[in-house]
Amino acid sequence: MTEEFEGAVMIMHPAREALLGEIHARPFLPVDTPQAFIHYGFIVDDKSLAADREWLTRFCLGHGVPGPDEGARHHIVPLGRGRLRWERHAEFITYTYSGPIENGKPFGTEPENHPFGTTFRAPGKLLVGTRLDLVSDAEPLDGLLACFDPSSLAASEVEQGTAICATDFRPDRHGRTRILIVNRRLEANRAGVLVQRLLEIETYRLLCLLGLPEAQRLSPEVERIENGLQEVTNAIRTADGLQSNKALLDRLSQLAADLEAGAAETSFRFGASRAYNEIVEQRLKVLGETFLPGFGTWQVFLARRLAPAMRTCEAVVQRQINLSRKLARATDLLRTRINVEVEQQNSDLLKSMNRRTRMQLRMQQTVEGLSVAAISYYVVGLLAYIIKGTDALGLPVDTGVLTAVSVVPVIAVISYLVWRIRAHHADPDDR
């Protein structure tokens, strides 16, 4: 795309517009107190992404507002006194509805006009479901926190003590985890920032845990391959013969193929879990939590729960890496042994061929000697007939003596001719 930029005509990078808008892709919106938020996250694929965009466009047009632009990654739909926020991410979509709370009571009746009823179309498999209520500190804190399970309650002061955030990370009767923000003296803009960060923490903590079931599923398979490798390496020490080593190499190849298939299948999931966990840690750090007497912080609670899960995933990845290296070393060792044995067999084969060649040469030489004698015999016989023919001419020749005298010259001539023929057909390198 060519544009005029500061008076000069320049060719713009095709990604420039998207990169400039990325920083504003998910803006923080001011939030009034009291207010409730219902937040859902769905895992989607390319097909469901297209279907969801079509449904959202029809939904928006049905409420008298335009749908999202082509390629848009977020969209806001006004719904009465509330609003619906749609966001598209790499592998999931979130819908967040916000509306006023009646009587300012947390987790009471459902917000009015929320769209998550029978007409709502879920774009994919539900992973995240959260209800977040932002209320004032008009009531005592103990009363506000009474709705949470005290055994898993995490509560702390944030935003330099201007607000308190609390949750027990447990689903309510609607299947949604509950988060409470008690607004002491938080402005609307900062309240919007805090709400979005807490919803992101809840979303990404579940996304990063998606790697844990994969790690648990893959662990027995990795253990099976480790045991198989140990059996093969023990067998290598006692294996003898080309066929035995080839059988061990085939088994190693199968173990390596199984390992690489599992690693390729879970590579994206483990990488995504690491990335999501880093986002959670960054969001917790930005919260700037301070201890609230009698309660643990979000960061402490999540670190105690998330860290073992992430270590499990990392342990499986590290086992895969180490196992791949061991399989490669064992395979190289077996291939070396097989190559040595093949070379030894080739050497033995060449020696056997040399022996057979020498035997054939001796036989050939013997046959050549016999052939000289046989040819000489027939030539002398022919000469004898010729010599006998001289009697008819009346020549004074003793045919017996002349035949006997011709034997030696005939043998010499035949031997010379055979030698010339052999020399003519011989390999030049052997001459």
Short mmCIF file of C-alpha atoms in Angstrom, two decimals:
data_model
loop_
_atom_site.label_atom_id
_atom_site.label_comp_id
_atom_site.label_asym_id
_atom_site.label_seq_id
_atom_site.Cartn_x
_atom_site.Cartn_y
_atom_site.Cartn_z
CA MET A 1 0.00 0.00 0.00
CA THR A 2 1.39 3.37 -1.05
CA GLU A 3 0.57 6.48 1.01
CA GLU A 4 1.73 10.05 1.37
CA PHE A 5 3.64 10.37 4.63
CA GLU A 6 4.93 13.83 5.69
CA GLY A 7 4.82 14.97 2.08
CA ALA A 8 6.70 11.93 0.78
CA VAL A 9 5.21 8.94 -1.01
CA MET A 10 6.14 5.76 0.86
CA ILE A 11 5.24 2.09 0.62
CA MET A 12 3.69 1.06 3.94
CA HIS A 13 4.37 -2.29 5.52
CA PRO A 14 1.20 -4.44 5.29
CA ALA A 15 1.27 -5.07 9.05
CA ARG A 16 1.80 -1.43 10.08
CA GLU A 17 -1.87 -0.61 10.71
CA ALA A 18 -2.46 -3.79 12.72
CA LEU A 19 0.69 -3.21 14.80
CA LEU A 20 -0.26 0.39 15.56
CA GLY A 21 -3.70 -0.70 16.69
CA GLU A 22 -2.49 -3.66 18.77
CA ILE A 23 -1.68 -1.50 21.78
CA HIS A 24 -5.26 -0.25 21.75
CA ALA A 25 -6.82 -3.63 20.99
CA ARG A 26 -8.31 -4.17 24.47
CA PRO A 27 -8.74 -0.77 26.09
CA PHE A 28 -9.60 -0.37 29.77
CA LEU A 29 -13.14 1.01 30.21
CA PRO A 30 -14.24 3.12 33.18
CA VAL A 31 -16.50 1.26 35.59
CA ASP A 32 -19.03 2.71 38.02
CA THR A 33 -19.71 1.26 41.45
CA PRO A 34 -21.71 -0.91 42.11
CA GLN A 35 -21.59 -3.14 39.05
CA ALA A 36 -21.61 -6.84 38.20
CA PHE A 37 -19.66 -8.69 35.50
CA ILE A 38 -20.43 -12.08 33.97
CA HIS A 39 -17.40 -13.38 32.08
CA TYR A 40 -17.14 -16.50 29.90
CA GLY A 41 -14.22 -17.94 27.94
CA PHE A 42 -14.56 -20.57 25.19
CA ILE A 43 -11.91 -22.65 23.45
CA VAL A 44 -12.42 -22.36 19.68
CA ASP A 45 -10.94 -23.41 16.35
CA ASP A 46 -10.94 -21.71 12.94
CA LYS A 47 -14.33 -23.11 11.96
CA SER A 48 -16.06 -22.03 15.17
CA LEU A 49 -14.40 -18.60 14.93
CA ALA A 50 -16.16 -17.90 11.64
CA ALA A 51 -19.50 -19.19 12.95
CA ASP A 52 -19.18 -17.10 16.11
CA ARG A 53 -18.48 -13.91 14.14
CA GLU A 54 -21.61 -14.53 12.06
CA TRP A 55 -23.72 -15.06 15.18
CA LEU A 56 -22.30 -11.95 16.85
CA THR A 57 -23.05 -9.86 13.76
CA ARG A 58 -26.68 -11.03 13.75
CA PHE A 59 -26.88 -10.39 17.50
CA CYS A 60 -25.60 -6.83 17.09
CA LEU A 61 -27.95 -6.06 14.19
CA GLY A 62 -30.82 -7.41 16.25
CA HIS A 63 -30.02 -4.80 18.92
CA GLY A 64 -29.69 -1.97 16.42
CA VAL A 65 -25.90 -1.69 16.41
CA PRO A 66 -23.36 -2.69 13.73
CA GLY A 67 -21.40 -5.91 14.07
CA PRO A 68 -17.60 -6.18 14.41
CA ASP A 69 -15.41 -5.09 11.52
CA GLU A 70 -13.65 -7.71 9.43
CA GLY A 71 -10.51 -8.70 11.32
CA ALA A 72 -11.60 -6.94 14.53
CA ARG A 73 -10.47 -8.61 17.74
CA HIS A 74 -12.83 -6.86 20.16
CA HIS A 75 -16.28 -5.35 20.01
CA ILE A 76 -18.66 -3.70 22.49
CA VAL A 77 -22.46 -3.97 22.27
CA PRO A 78 -24.66 -1.65 24.40
CA LEU A 79 -27.49 -3.59 26.09
CA GLY A 80 -29.82 -1.33 28.04
CA ARG A 81 -27.99 -0.13 31.12
CA GLY A 82 -25.27 -2.69 30.53
CA ARG A 83 -22.89 -3.66 27.77
CA LEU A 84 -21.49 -6.85 26.23
CA ARG A 85 -17.80 -7.02 25.38
CA TRP A 86 -16.54 -9.59 22.87
CA GLU A 87 -12.84 -10.40 22.52
CA ARG A 88 -11.06 -12.79 20.20
CA HIS A 89 -7.74 -14.31 21.29
CA ALA A 90 -5.37 -16.85 19.77
CA GLU A 91 -7.25 -19.99 20.81
CA PHE A 92 -10.21 -18.70 22.78
CA ILE A 93 -13.04 -16.14 22.75
CA THR A 94 -14.37 -14.25 25.76
CA TYR A 95 -17.78 -12.68 26.33
CA THR A 96 -18.09 -10.24 29.25
CA TYR A 97 -21.35 -8.60 30.25
CA SER A 98 -21.41 -5.75 32.77
CA GLY A 99 -24.45 -4.15 34.34
CA PRO A 100 -25.57 -2.43 37.56
CA ILE A 101 -26.20 -4.39 40.77
CA GLU A 102 -29.60 -4.01 42.37
CA ASN A 103 -29.37 -2.68 45.96
CA GLY A 104 -25.57 -2.90 45.77
CA LYS A 105 -25.62 -6.43 47.24
CA PRO A 106 -22.86 -8.73 45.90
CA PHE A 107 -23.80 -12.00 44.17
CA GLY A 108 -27.51 -11.43 44.50
CA THR A 109 -29.84 -11.48 41.51
CA GLU A 110 -28.49 -11.83 37.98
CA PRO A 111 -27.78 -8.54 36.17
CA GLU A 112 -30.57 -7.34 33.90
CA ASN A 113 -30.41 -7.82 30.14
CA HIS A 114 -27.45 -10.20 30.22
CA PRO A 115 -27.39 -12.22 26.97
CA PHE A 116 -26.37 -15.61 28.38
CA GLY A 117 -29.78 -17.17 28.20
CA THR A 118 -31.39 -19.72 25.94
CA THR A 119 -30.76 -17.60 22.84
CA PHE A 120 -27.00 -17.36 23.44
CA ARG A 121 -24.85 -19.45 21.13
CA ALA A 122 -21.65 -20.71 22.75
CA PRO A 123 -18.82 -20.51 20.18
CA GLY A 124 -16.89 -23.47 21.58
CA LYS A 125 -16.16 -25.50 24.69
CA LEU A 126 -16.61 -23.53 27.91
CA LEU A 127 -13.47 -23.17 30.00
CA VAL A 128 -13.88 -19.95 31.99
CA GLY A 129 -16.96 -18.83 33.86
CA THR A 130 -16.69 -15.95 36.33
CA ARG A 131 -18.98 -13.58 38.20
CA LEU A 132 -17.22 -10.43 39.42
CA ASP A 133 -19.04 -7.88 41.58
CA LEU A 134 -17.72 -4.40 42.28
CA VAL A 135 -19.34 -2.95 45.41
CA SER A 136 -18.71 -0.10 47.83
CA ASP A 137 -17.42 -0.52 51.37
CA ALA A 138 -20.69 0.59 52.92
CA GLU A 139 -21.05 -2.75 54.68
CA PRO A 140 -18.56 -4.41 57.07
CA LEU A 141 -15.91 -6.48 55.31
CA ASP A 142 -16.74 -9.63 57.25
CA GLY A 143 -20.29 -9.52 55.97
CA LEU A 144 -19.16 -9.00 52.36
CA LEU A 145 -16.75 -11.94 52.55
CA ALA A 146 -19.24 -14.30 54.22
CA CYS A 147 -20.30 -15.71 50.84
CA PHE A 148 -16.83 -17.25 50.26
CA ASP A 149 -15.38 -20.55 51.47
CA PRO A 150 -12.94 -19.54 54.23
CA SER A 151 -10.70 -22.56 53.61
CA SER A 152 -9.63 -21.23 50.20
CA LEU A 153 -10.36 -17.53 50.54
CA ALA A 154 -7.71 -15.18 49.19
CA ALA A 155 -8.14 -11.47 49.94
CA SER A 156 -5.76 -8.55 49.78
CA GLU A 157 -5.54 -4.80 49.43
CA VAL A 158 -4.67 -3.53 45.96
CA GLU A 159 -4.21 -0.21 44.19
CA GLN A 160 -2.36 1.22 47.22
CA GLY A 161 -5.15 0.27 49.60
CA THR A 162 -7.96 1.92 47.62
CA ALA A 163 -9.67 -1.42 47.00
CA ILE A 164 -9.89 -4.98 48.30
CA CYS A 165 -10.16 -7.98 46.00
CA ALA A 166 -11.27 -11.41 47.20
CA THR A 167 -12.13 -14.84 45.80
CA ASP A 168 -12.22 -18.48 46.86
CA PHE A 169 -11.68 -19.82 43.30
CA ARG A 170 -14.71 -22.12 43.76
CA PRO A 171 -17.68 -22.35 41.37
CA ASP A 172 -21.09 -21.18 42.56
CA ARG A 173 -24.45 -22.75 41.74
CA HIS A 174 -24.18 -21.38 38.20
CA GLY A 175 -20.74 -22.96 37.73
CA ARG A 176 -18.97 -19.60 37.86
CA THR A 177 -16.13 -18.63 40.17
CA ARG A 178 -16.85 -15.49 42.17
CA ILE A 179 -14.61 -12.46 42.55
CA LEU A 180 -15.42 -9.52 44.79
CA ILE A 181 -13.91 -6.03 44.59
CA VAL A 182 -14.65 -3.72 47.51
CA ASN A 183 -14.21 -0.14 46.34
CA ARG A 184 -12.91 2.08 49.08
CA ARG A 185 -11.93 5.17 47.09
CA LEU A 186 -11.11 3.84 43.64
CA GLU A 187 -11.84 6.04 40.64
CA ALA A 188 -13.86 4.70 37.70
CA ASN A 189 -10.86 4.47 35.35
CA ARG A 190 -8.72 2.59 37.86
CA ALA A 191 -11.70 0.39 38.73
CA GLY A 192 -11.95 -0.59 35.05
CA VAL A 193 -8.25 -1.46 35.00
CA LEU A 194 -8.56 -3.58 38.14
CA VAL A 195 -11.64 -5.43 36.88
CA GLN A 196 -9.98 -6.34 33.61
CA ARG A 197 -6.78 -7.52 35.29
CA LEU A 198 -8.65 -9.76 37.72
CA LEU A 199 -10.71 -11.28 34.93
CA GLU A 200 -7.53 -11.87 32.96
CA ILE A 201 -5.92 -13.59 35.95
CA GLU A 202 -8.91 -15.92 36.27
CA THR A 203 -8.94 -16.61 32.53
CA TYR A 204 -5.23 -17.24 32.08
CA ARG A 205 -4.85 -19.33 35.23
CA LEU A 206 -7.29 -21.86 33.78
CA LEU A 207 -5.68 -21.71 30.36
CA CYS A 208 -2.23 -22.38 31.77
CA LEU A 209 -3.60 -25.40 33.65
CA LEU A 210 -4.67 -27.00 30.35
CA GLY A 211 -1.15 -28.40 30.11
CA LEU A 212 -1.53 -30.38 33.36
CA PRO A 213 -3.94 -33.07 32.02
CA GLU A 214 -1.66 -33.51 29.00
CA ALA A 215 1.35 -33.94 31.29
CA GLN A 216 -0.52 -36.46 33.42
CA ARG A 217 -1.68 -38.34 30.33
CA LEU A 218 1.80 -38.37 28.79
CA SER A 219 3.75 -39.37 31.92
CA PRO A 220 2.95 -43.13 31.71
CA GLU A 221 3.90 -43.14 28.03
CA VAL A 222 7.22 -41.43 28.77
CA GLU A 223 7.84 -43.91 31.58
CA ARG A 224 7.12 -46.81 29.19
CA ILE A 225 9.66 -45.45 26.71
CA GLU A 226 12.22 -44.96 29.49
CA ASN A 227 11.77 -48.58 30.59
CA GLY A 228 12.02 -49.73 26.99
CA LEU A 229 15.25 -47.81 26.52
CA GLN A 230 16.68 -49.36 29.68
CA GLU A 231 15.83 -52.85 28.44
CA VAL A 232 17.43 -52.16 25.05
CA THR A 233 20.62 -50.72 26.54
CA ASN A 234 20.94 -53.75 28.81
CA ALA A 235 20.44 -56.02 25.80
CA ILE A 236 23.10 -54.13 23.81
CA ARG A 237 25.79 -55.28 26.22
CA THR A 238 25.08 -58.95 25.53
CA ALA A 239 23.82 -58.76 21.94
CA ASP A 240 25.94 -60.67 19.43
CA GLY A 241 25.43 -60.87 15.72
CA LEU A 242 24.05 -58.61 13.05
CA GLN A 243 20.47 -59.80 13.30
CA SER A 244 20.31 -59.23 17.07
CA ASN A 245 21.65 -55.70 16.74
CA LYS A 246 19.26 -54.95 13.90
CA ALA A 247 16.33 -56.11 16.01
CA LEU A 248 17.46 -53.84 18.86
CA LEU A 249 17.84 -50.94 16.42
CA ASP A 250 14.30 -51.48 15.14
CA ARG A 251 13.00 -51.37 18.70
CA LEU A 252 14.93 -48.19 19.44
CA SER A 253 13.53 -46.59 16.28
CA GLN A 254 10.00 -47.43 17.38
CA LEU A 255 10.59 -45.96 20.85
CA ALA A 256 12.02 -42.79 19.31
CA ALA A 257 9.03 -42.51 16.97
CA ASP A 258 6.60 -42.89 19.90
CA LEU A 259 8.47 -40.23 21.88
CA GLU A 260 8.57 -37.73 19.01
CA ALA A 261 4.88 -38.27 18.28
CA GLY A 262 3.97 -37.46 21.88
CA ALA A 263 6.29 -34.46 21.97
CA ALA A 264 4.87 -33.05 18.73
CA GLU A 265 1.32 -33.58 19.97
CA THR A 266 1.86 -31.65 23.23
CA SER A 267 4.48 -29.11 22.19
CA PHE A 268 1.95 -26.33 21.57
CA ARG A 269 0.00 -27.05 24.75
CA PHE A 270 3.06 -26.98 27.02
CA GLY A 271 4.41 -23.85 25.32
CA ALA A 272 1.05 -22.11 25.68
CA SER A 273 0.86 -23.10 29.36
CA ARG A 274 4.23 -21.50 30.00
CA ALA A 275 3.15 -18.31 28.23
CA TYR A 276 -0.17 -18.12 30.09
CA ASN A 277 1.55 -18.74 33.42
CA GLU A 278 3.91 -15.83 32.72
CA ILE A 279 0.90 -13.61 32.01
CA VAL A 280 -0.69 -14.61 35.32
CA GLU A 281 2.53 -13.85 37.19
CA GLN A 282 2.85 -10.48 35.45
CA ARG A 283 -0.78 -9.53 36.22
CA LEU A 284 -0.36 -10.53 39.88
CA LYS A 285 2.80 -8.48 40.12
CA VAL A 286 1.09 -5.40 38.68
CA LEU A 287 -1.75 -5.70 41.22
CA GLY A 288 0.66 -4.63 43.97
CA GLU A 289 -1.04 -6.69 46.65
CA THR A 290 -0.56 -5.99 50.33
CA PHE A 291 -1.56 -8.40 53.10
CA LEU A 292 -4.99 -8.05 54.63
CA PRO A 293 -4.91 -9.23 58.25
CA GLY A 294 -6.21 -12.77 58.55
CA PHE A 295 -6.10 -13.60 54.81
CA GLY A 296 -3.65 -14.84 52.23
CA THR A 297 -2.94 -12.95 49.01
CA TRP A 298 -3.89 -14.04 45.52
CA GLN A 299 -0.24 -14.35 44.58
CA VAL A 300 0.55 -16.70 47.47
CA PHE A 301 -2.53 -18.83 46.84
CA LEU A 302 -2.00 -19.17 43.10
CA ALA A 303 1.74 -19.77 43.47
CA ARG A 304 0.96 -22.66 45.82
CA ARG A 305 -1.50 -24.14 43.30
CA LEU A 306 -0.05 -23.21 39.92
CA ALA A 307 3.64 -23.80 40.61
CA PRO A 308 3.32 -27.60 41.13
CA ALA A 309 1.22 -27.89 37.96
CA MET A 310 3.76 -25.93 35.93
CA ARG A 311 6.62 -27.95 37.41
CA THR A 312 4.82 -31.14 36.39
CA CYS A 313 4.55 -29.88 32.81
CA GLU A 314 8.18 -28.77 32.78
CA ALA A 315 9.28 -32.12 34.24
CA VAL A 316 7.54 -34.01 31.43
CA VAL A 317 9.09 -31.71 28.81
CA GLN A 318 12.55 -32.16 30.35
CA ARG A 319 12.08 -35.93 30.50
CA GLN A 320 11.18 -35.90 26.82
CA ILE A 321 14.30 -33.88 25.96
CA ASN A 322 16.64 -36.08 28.03
CA LEU A 323 15.02 -39.25 26.73
CA SER A 324 15.40 -38.05 23.15
CA ARG A 325 19.12 -37.50 23.70
CA LYS A 326 19.57 -40.95 25.29
CA LEU A 327 17.70 -42.60 22.44
CA ALA A 328 19.90 -40.79 19.93
CA ARG A 329 23.09 -41.94 21.70
CA ALA A 330 21.88 -45.54 21.95
CA THR A 331 20.87 -45.48 18.28
CA ASP A 332 24.29 -44.14 17.25
CA LEU A 333 25.98 -46.87 19.29
CA LEU A 334 23.93 -49.62 17.68
CA ARG A 335 24.44 -48.21 14.19
CA THR A 336 28.18 -48.13 14.79
CA ARG A 337 28.18 -51.76 15.90
CA ILE A 338 26.06 -52.75 12.90
CA ASN A 339 28.36 -50.86 10.52
CA VAL A 340 31.42 -52.58 11.98
CA GLU A 341 29.77 -55.99 11.65
CA VAL A 342 28.69 -55.25 8.07
CA GLU A 343 32.23 -54.14 7.19
CA GLN A 344 33.61 -57.34 8.74
CA GLN A 345 31.16 -59.40 6.72
CA ASN A 346 32.14 -57.50 3.58
CA SER A 347 35.82 -58.15 4.34
CA ASP A 348 35.15 -61.86 4.80
CA LEU A 349 33.16 -61.90 1.59
CA LEU A 350 36.00 -60.24 -0.32
CA LYS A 351 38.50 -62.75 1.06
CA SER A 352 36.21 -65.60 0.00
CA MET A 353 35.87 -64.08 -3.47
CA ASN A 354 39.64 -63.74 -3.74
CA ARG A 355 40.07 -67.43 -2.85
CA ARG A 356 37.48 -68.43 -5.42
CA THR A 357 39.13 -66.21 -8.02
CA ARG A 358 42.52 -67.79 -7.41
CA MET A 359 41.01 -71.25 -7.68
CA GLN A 360 39.29 -70.30 -10.92
CA LEU A 361 42.59 -68.95 -12.23
CA ARG A 362 44.36 -72.20 -11.44
CA MET A 363 41.60 -74.18 -13.08
CA GLN A 364 41.73 -71.88 -16.08
CA GLN A 365 45.46 -72.33 -16.36
CA THR A 366 45.02 -76.11 -16.11
CA VAL A 367 42.34 -76.04 -18.78
CA GLU A 368 44.56 -73.87 -20.97
CA GLY A 369 47.39 -76.42 -20.64
CA LEU A 370 45.06 -79.28 -21.52
CA SER A 371 43.61 -77.28 -24.39
CA VAL A 372 47.13 -76.74 -25.80
CA ALA A 373 47.76 -80.47 -25.65
CA ALA A 374 44.39 -81.29 -27.21
CA ILE A 375 44.73 -78.72 -30.00
CA SER A 376 48.29 -79.85 -30.67
CA TYR A 377 47.12 -83.45 -30.84
CA TYR A 378 44.51 -82.61 -33.48
CA VAL A 379 46.93 -80.37 -35.45
CA VAL A 380 49.60 -83.10 -35.45
CA GLY A 381 46.93 -85.56 -36.58
CA LEU A 382 46.03 -83.28 -39.49
CA LEU A 383 49.71 -82.94 -40.39
CA ALA A 384 50.05 -86.73 -40.30
CA TYR A 385 47.30 -87.02 -42.93
CA ILE A 386 49.07 -84.44 -45.07
CA ILE A 387 52.43 -86.20 -44.68
CA LYS A 388 50.88 -89.55 -45.55
CA GLY A 389 49.61 -87.96 -48.70
CA THR A 390 53.19 -87.47 -49.90
CA ASP A 391 53.47 -91.25 -50.46
CA ALA A 392 51.11 -90.92 -53.38
CA LEU A 393 53.43 -88.35 -54.90
CA GLY A 394 56.38 -90.76 -54.62
CA LEU A 395 58.44 -88.48 -52.40
CA PRO A 396 61.22 -90.17 -50.45
CA VAL A 397 59.85 -89.07 -47.01
CA ASP A 398 59.53 -91.16 -43.87
CA THR A 399 56.05 -90.17 -42.71
CA GLY A 400 56.51 -91.44 -39.15
CA VAL A 401 59.71 -89.46 -38.58
CA LEU A 402 58.29 -86.32 -40.13
CA THR A 403 55.14 -86.57 -38.00
CA ALA A 404 57.22 -87.02 -34.84
CA VAL A 405 59.44 -84.05 -35.74
CA SER A 406 56.35 -81.80 -36.21
CA VAL A 407 55.04 -82.37 -32.68
CA VAL A 408 57.40 -79.94 -30.90
CA PRO A 409 56.95 -77.02 -33.34
CA VAL A 410 53.17 -77.51 -33.29
CA ILE A 411 53.06 -77.43 -29.50
CA ALA A 412 55.23 -74.30 -29.47
CA VAL A 413 53.07 -72.50 -32.03
CA ILE A 414 49.80 -73.44 -30.25
CA SER A 415 51.19 -72.36 -26.88
CA TYR A 416 52.24 -69.00 -28.34
CA LEU A 417 48.83 -68.43 -29.92
CA VAL A 418 47.01 -69.22 -26.65
CA TRP A 419 49.30 -66.83 -24.77
CA ARG A 420 48.61 -64.07 -27.34
CA ILE A 421 44.87 -64.57 -27.05
CA ARG A 422 44.98 -64.49 -23.24
CA ALA A 423 47.16 -61.38 -23.28
CA HIS A 424 44.78 -59.65 -25.68
CA HIS A 425 41.71 -60.23 -23.49
CA ALA A 426 43.43 -59.52 -20.17
CA ASP A 427 42.56 -56.37 -18.04
CA PRO A 428 45.13 -53.65 -18.78
CA ASP A 429 45.56 -53.10 -15.01
CA ASP A 430 46.55 -56.74 -14.59
CA ARG A 431 49.19 -56.75 -17.31
#
